[in-house]
């Protein structure tokens, strides 16, 4: 799954706090904390509001730039003016602690365009130590509550190539960072634990060679799974077929992989980490389209088509937010013409030789029903973010879809609570 450079206003993450088992202990329902996390971009001239800050438990400031010598820098060295805006936005973000004293503020490093140094830095103890000390320096200066690592991607690479040793070195980096955090906490007598999280890939071809989930999960507090962008008009062989950004289930043709869906990804993480409480499932609040597609590959299923390259030899397409689609802002797509794919559980539109698939209220409800059907625990959380290069964490777009998720979480929690033994005393 290719990670695009474009930014999208929202991706929801639902975190699972218990297990896939049929039974859930009522104590877990009471004790599972609710985590609502948002990524907040450093360069767009938009600011988090007090109302938004009150709804969040965690905000991840994205990004702080990583350089080849393992130093970190606020802003972009290529754009001197960016530092001032980044600093102002950071100060504004920390002021939100006045309206929400329990708000955890973290920062992210990496991303699609700034992961090129991870492989070299983490290959030696000295390199890992240098970066960890830089992270602690940032925490000490600004009073951050932790760090989010967005390495795209160990071993397989993303914008730059990786090496096989990345998988082992990633674990060493997380392990040594956790140990350094523990030491730092004792040194300054910090009352709360410093947090570590990372952004995780969705496809097996990236996960298996690059992510040792069993050991990574030991040292992190939560994982943001990028369970979206399974299909898109990528400038590669992966852009050759139409499909939805986040199919819930395998609904593609028999000749296509059964691993290109959210269900497969979540199960992979669970089977390899054994800790659903740390997993966040990404739900995109945008659609992806192709401008030039052929006839259906299978006459009985018109969602799957071959994309046709343009004169420049590239697949022509892009993305559109739910808000723009619903309100027809700078777009010609008509959601009244959409169809629903009963296998993949997603809507799509075919207009002339164009194809679009997206998320709507029905598909969001299907994903929330997935959470309930798997009996994933007594507390469900979501997070609003845009993962990839620019990250936006403001409650400005996809409000209707967000409301559906919030309502679904409330109903599921209520169902669990109604099943409690009210005569039982909890400690």
XYZ file of C-alpha atoms in Angstrom:
427
model
C 0.000 0.000 0.000
C 1.567 3.252 -1.102
C 1.567 6.195 1.269
C 0.611 9.337 -0.618
C 2.043 12.812 -0.240
C -1.385 14.425 -0.296
C -3.035 15.357 2.971
C -6.565 14.508 3.964
C -8.583 16.294 6.565
C -9.604 13.261 8.541
C -9.019 9.677 9.325
C -10.771 8.164 12.295
C -9.082 5.630 14.495
C -11.077 3.274 16.645
C -8.960 1.666 19.341
C -9.806 -1.745 20.698
C -9.287 -2.345 24.377
C -9.961 -6.002 24.999
C -9.997 -9.167 22.849
C -11.673 -10.934 19.970
C -13.003 -13.525 22.414
C -16.717 -14.047 22.951
C -16.645 -13.067 26.600
C -15.628 -9.724 28.069
C -15.022 -9.238 31.767
C -17.195 -6.494 33.174
C -14.212 -5.164 35.131
C -12.514 -4.412 31.814
C -15.461 -2.268 30.780
C -15.087 -0.114 33.866
C -11.299 0.116 33.801
C -10.588 0.644 30.093
C -9.649 4.311 29.633
C -11.056 6.308 26.756
C -8.429 7.642 24.384
C -9.257 10.262 21.763
C -6.169 11.313 19.826
C -5.703 13.983 17.180
C -2.798 14.885 14.927
C -2.161 18.636 14.617
C -0.188 19.982 11.661
C 2.637 22.436 12.268
C 2.473 24.417 9.024
C -1.129 25.096 8.015
C -2.462 28.397 9.304
C -5.273 26.736 11.249
C -5.404 26.460 15.011
C -6.957 23.997 17.396
C -9.910 25.469 19.287
C -10.803 25.179 22.950
C -13.888 23.145 22.048
C -11.733 20.672 20.130
C -9.129 20.456 22.890
C -11.801 19.592 25.451
C -12.820 16.550 23.385
C -9.314 15.148 23.006
C -7.188 13.124 25.390
C -4.060 13.253 23.201
C -2.799 15.644 20.524
C 0.194 14.751 18.341
C 2.027 17.791 16.939
C 3.194 16.886 13.447
C 5.908 17.064 12.399
C 9.168 17.992 14.073
C 11.822 17.644 11.359
C 14.448 14.897 11.581
C 17.867 15.456 10.022
C 20.641 13.109 8.936
C 22.725 13.770 12.067
C 19.778 12.748 14.292
C 18.972 16.300 15.337
C 15.404 17.596 15.506
C 14.213 20.977 14.292
C 10.975 22.924 14.699
C 9.774 23.968 11.248
C 11.413 23.288 7.878
C 15.048 24.214 7.238
C 14.226 24.717 3.548
C 11.623 27.324 4.482
C 12.862 29.772 7.154
C 9.414 31.345 7.496
C 7.934 28.017 8.578
C 9.739 28.049 11.918
C 7.881 31.099 13.201
C 4.457 29.668 12.323
C 5.405 26.279 13.766
C 6.533 27.868 17.032
C 3.379 29.992 17.298
C 1.156 26.990 16.679
C 3.091 24.997 19.248
C 2.655 27.704 21.888
C -1.038 27.883 21.066
C -1.339 24.119 21.400
C 0.245 24.084 24.850
C -2.133 26.841 25.944
C -4.951 24.308 25.504
C -3.846 22.663 28.738
C -5.600 25.530 30.494
C -8.966 24.325 29.184
C -8.054 20.625 29.405
C -5.459 20.000 32.139
C -5.425 16.265 31.347
C -4.569 16.759 27.669
C -1.500 14.769 26.593
C 0.600 16.566 23.977
C 3.029 14.484 21.916
C 5.034 15.181 18.764
C 5.609 13.103 15.643
C 8.782 12.498 13.655
C 9.073 10.933 10.217
C 6.277 10.712 7.688
C 6.382 9.899 3.996
C 8.886 12.644 3.118
C 11.037 12.598 6.263
C 11.721 8.910 6.942
C 14.896 8.774 4.868
C 17.246 8.960 7.861
C 15.712 6.340 10.164
C 17.511 3.385 8.593
C 20.985 4.885 8.977
C 20.394 6.442 12.394
C 18.961 3.288 13.992
C 21.651 1.013 12.520
C 24.091 1.777 15.353
C 23.819 2.180 19.091
C 25.390 5.641 18.824
C 22.848 6.736 16.211
C 19.897 5.463 18.228
C 21.234 7.082 21.383
C 21.700 10.413 19.603
C 18.113 10.455 18.348
C 16.720 9.365 21.704
C 18.639 12.153 23.439
C 17.242 14.634 20.894
C 13.720 13.403 21.561
C 14.253 13.802 25.301
C 15.701 17.275 24.692
C 12.505 18.275 22.877
C 10.397 16.794 25.653
C 12.426 18.679 28.255
C 12.305 22.041 26.453
C 8.628 22.059 25.534
C 7.155 19.713 28.155
C 5.823 17.179 25.647
C 4.208 14.013 26.995
C 5.782 11.663 24.472
C 6.643 10.916 20.852
C 4.963 9.283 17.848
C 7.298 7.573 15.358
C 6.077 7.521 11.757
C 8.758 5.487 9.955
C 7.502 4.845 6.428
C 8.698 2.117 6.097
C 11.342 -0.077 7.764
C 12.973 -2.612 5.401
C 10.660 -2.119 2.410
C 11.149 1.632 2.338
C 8.777 4.305 1.098
C 10.107 7.469 -0.506
C 13.567 5.903 0.023
C 14.734 2.289 0.196
C 15.191 0.387 3.454
C 17.347 -2.596 4.447
C 16.466 -5.958 6.093
C 18.182 -4.920 9.326
C 15.605 -2.148 9.821
C 13.147 -4.594 11.392
C 15.517 -5.537 14.206
C 16.858 -2.013 14.627
C 13.347 -0.574 14.961
C 12.737 -2.792 17.988
C 16.106 -1.855 19.491
C 15.298 1.821 18.996
C 11.922 1.500 20.752
C 13.397 -0.626 23.556
C 16.262 1.768 24.221
C 13.943 4.762 24.032
C 11.593 3.218 26.596
C 14.550 2.531 28.898
C 15.809 6.104 28.453
C 12.326 7.472 29.140
C 12.113 5.430 32.339
C 15.467 6.814 33.482
C 14.490 10.383 32.572
C 11.188 10.083 34.444
C 13.026 9.038 37.599
C 15.637 11.760 37.193
C 13.121 14.603 36.980
C 10.607 12.853 39.266
C 7.944 12.916 36.577
C 4.648 11.682 37.974
C 3.236 10.396 34.656
C 4.675 7.983 32.121
C 6.119 9.369 28.884
C 4.242 7.964 25.898
C 5.504 6.188 22.785
C 3.380 5.372 19.735
C 3.997 4.556 16.103
C 2.156 4.579 12.783
C 1.795 1.057 11.399
C 1.409 -0.082 7.797
C -1.604 -2.041 6.561
C -0.211 -4.427 3.933
C 1.547 -7.726 4.640
C 4.239 -6.937 2.065
C 5.286 -4.046 4.317
C 4.373 -5.476 7.716
C 6.029 -8.880 7.528
C 9.540 -7.776 6.490
C 9.590 -4.511 8.447
C 7.493 -4.633 11.629
C 8.226 -7.019 14.514
C 4.848 -6.358 16.110
C 5.329 -8.880 18.903
C 8.301 -6.986 20.293
C 7.366 -3.468 19.202
C 4.088 -3.689 21.118
C 6.026 -4.321 24.342
C 7.505 -0.835 24.332
C 4.727 1.344 22.890
C 1.508 2.658 24.407
C -0.574 2.538 21.232
C -0.317 1.866 17.491
C -2.026 3.921 14.781
C -2.786 1.410 12.032
C -2.962 2.998 8.597
C -5.850 0.755 7.559
C -6.749 2.805 4.513
C -5.425 3.629 1.039
C -5.562 -0.012 0.017
C -6.486 1.278 -3.447
C -5.750 4.570 -5.176
C -4.574 6.051 -8.481
C -0.942 5.578 -7.516
C 1.817 6.249 -10.003
C 2.827 2.577 -9.909
C 1.437 -0.888 -10.635
C -0.714 -0.494 -7.497
C -2.772 2.168 -9.250
C -3.839 -0.153 -12.064
C -7.061 -1.368 -10.423
C -9.981 0.593 -9.046
C -11.089 -0.106 -5.501
C -12.136 1.493 -2.197
C -9.678 3.262 0.129
C -10.738 1.065 3.072
C -12.736 -2.069 2.170
C -13.920 -3.633 5.411
C -13.828 -7.171 4.028
C -12.326 -8.980 1.064
C -14.712 -8.147 -1.735
C -12.385 -8.112 -4.715
C -12.116 -10.626 -7.535
C -10.867 -14.160 -6.882
C -7.658 -13.419 -8.733
C -6.875 -10.520 -6.384
C -5.311 -10.702 -2.922
C -7.588 -11.400 0.024
C -5.320 -9.284 2.224
C -6.327 -5.890 0.855
C -8.935 -5.058 3.499
C -9.343 -3.746 7.040
C -10.486 -7.068 8.498
C -7.330 -8.838 7.378
C -5.104 -6.030 8.693
C -6.712 -5.907 12.144
C -6.462 -9.683 12.500
C -2.804 -9.580 11.481
C -2.002 -7.009 14.154
C -3.954 -8.910 16.779
C -2.338 -12.258 15.963
C 1.139 -10.735 16.086
C 0.791 -8.348 19.027
C -1.869 -10.031 21.213
C -2.818 -6.623 22.586
C -5.936 -5.034 21.111
C -5.845 -2.306 23.737
C -2.988 -0.694 21.820
C -4.534 -0.885 18.347
C -6.219 2.009 16.537
C -8.078 1.217 13.307
C -7.971 3.985 10.715
C -11.221 5.024 9.012
C -10.757 7.546 6.163
C -13.293 10.324 5.784
C -12.419 10.884 2.149
C -12.768 9.149 -1.179
C -10.377 8.209 -3.990
C -11.118 8.432 -7.671
C -9.789 7.551 -11.119
C -10.548 9.780 -14.110
C -10.139 7.150 -16.816
C -11.243 3.546 -16.282
C -12.331 0.681 -18.499
C -15.234 -1.730 -18.383
C -15.754 -4.041 -15.364
C -13.321 -6.945 -15.180
C -16.230 -9.126 -14.070
C -19.634 -8.358 -15.572
C -21.242 -9.368 -12.253
C -19.240 -6.840 -10.216
C -18.741 -3.391 -11.706
C -16.628 -1.957 -8.854
C -13.422 -3.619 -10.040
C -12.026 -2.100 -13.224
C -8.709 -1.537 -14.936
C -7.425 2.027 -14.835
C -6.196 3.549 -18.088
C -3.037 5.675 -18.121
C -3.093 9.221 -19.453
C -0.860 10.655 -22.172
C 1.970 11.049 -19.674
C 1.829 7.344 -18.878
C 0.359 7.852 -15.405
C -2.886 6.918 -13.703
C -5.004 10.040 -13.392
C -6.954 10.494 -10.155
C -6.961 11.950 -6.682
C -8.900 12.309 -3.449
C -11.985 14.163 -2.246
C -13.227 14.776 1.303
C -16.640 13.666 2.514
C -17.591 17.281 3.149
C -16.766 18.315 -0.412
C -18.548 15.299 -1.813
C -21.709 15.730 0.228
C -21.944 19.493 -0.319
C -20.647 19.364 -3.918
C -17.783 21.733 -3.162
C -15.511 21.936 -6.212
C -16.670 18.550 -7.455
C -19.130 17.096 -9.946
C -19.715 13.726 -8.275
C -23.316 13.033 -7.258
C -23.642 10.714 -4.254
C -27.233 10.029 -5.275
C -25.753 7.887 -8.040
C -23.714 5.763 -5.653
C -24.000 2.005 -5.321
C -23.118 -0.122 -2.292
C -20.771 -3.083 -2.489
C -22.239 -5.721 -0.192
C -19.008 -7.707 0.124
C -16.514 -4.906 0.744
C -19.122 -2.823 2.648
C -18.317 0.458 0.912
C -20.102 2.836 -1.494
C -18.836 3.700 -4.950
C -19.830 5.720 -8.009
C -19.222 5.043 -11.690
C -19.918 8.045 -13.923
C -19.036 7.652 -17.587
C -15.384 6.575 -17.527
C -14.699 7.800 -13.978
C -14.709 5.820 -10.724
C -14.949 6.965 -7.085
C -15.147 5.045 -3.812
C -15.536 6.675 -0.398
C -16.998 6.314 3.108
C -20.577 7.262 3.941
C -22.829 6.840 7.002
C -23.719 3.270 6.021
C -20.108 2.135 5.599
C -19.122 3.811 8.864
C -21.925 1.958 10.651
C -20.657 -1.280 9.121
C -17.230 -0.640 10.602
C -18.769 0.076 13.994
C -20.854 -3.101 13.696
C -17.574 -4.895 13.043
C -16.325 -3.644 16.391
C -19.440 -4.949 18.143
C -19.518 -8.276 16.310
C -15.904 -8.988 17.227
C -16.763 -8.131 20.842
C -13.652 -6.025 21.068
C -14.234 -4.788 24.592
C -16.195 -2.446 26.788
C -14.586 0.831 25.781
C -14.111 2.046 22.255
C -12.195 5.093 21.232
C -11.716 6.986 18.026
C -9.206 9.537 16.959
C -9.465 12.185 14.301
C -6.412 12.671 12.205
C -4.837 12.802 8.826
C -1.948 10.458 8.592
C 0.612 10.656 5.751
C 2.739 13.667 5.038
C 0.672 16.592 6.361
C -1.410 15.695 9.394
C -4.506 17.604 10.410
C -6.325 17.002 13.662
C -9.189 19.436 13.793
C -12.875 18.637 14.024
C -13.806 20.569 10.914
C -14.682 17.983 8.272
C -16.731 14.805 8.165
C -18.775 15.919 11.169
C -21.725 13.724 10.222
C -19.518 10.640 10.013
C -17.806 11.502 13.290
C -21.205 11.799 14.983
C -22.165 8.325 13.757
C -19.043 6.853 15.314
C -19.522 8.682 18.607
C -23.148 7.559 18.808
C -22.165 3.992 17.975
C -19.546 3.979 20.717
C -22.070 5.260 23.253
C -24.583 2.555 22.294
C -22.004 -0.225 22.460
C -20.751 0.891 25.855
C -24.331 1.134 27.126
C -25.042 -2.415 25.948
C -22.043 -3.671 27.877
C -22.992 -1.757 31.009
C -26.548 -3.114 30.910
C -25.084 -6.605 31.048
C -23.169 -5.882 34.250
C -24.024 -7.590 37.498
C -25.208 -4.516 39.384
C -24.872 -6.346 42.706
C -21.171 -6.809 42.144
C -18.858 -4.364 43.877
C -15.914 -3.007 41.928
C -12.604 -2.031 43.423
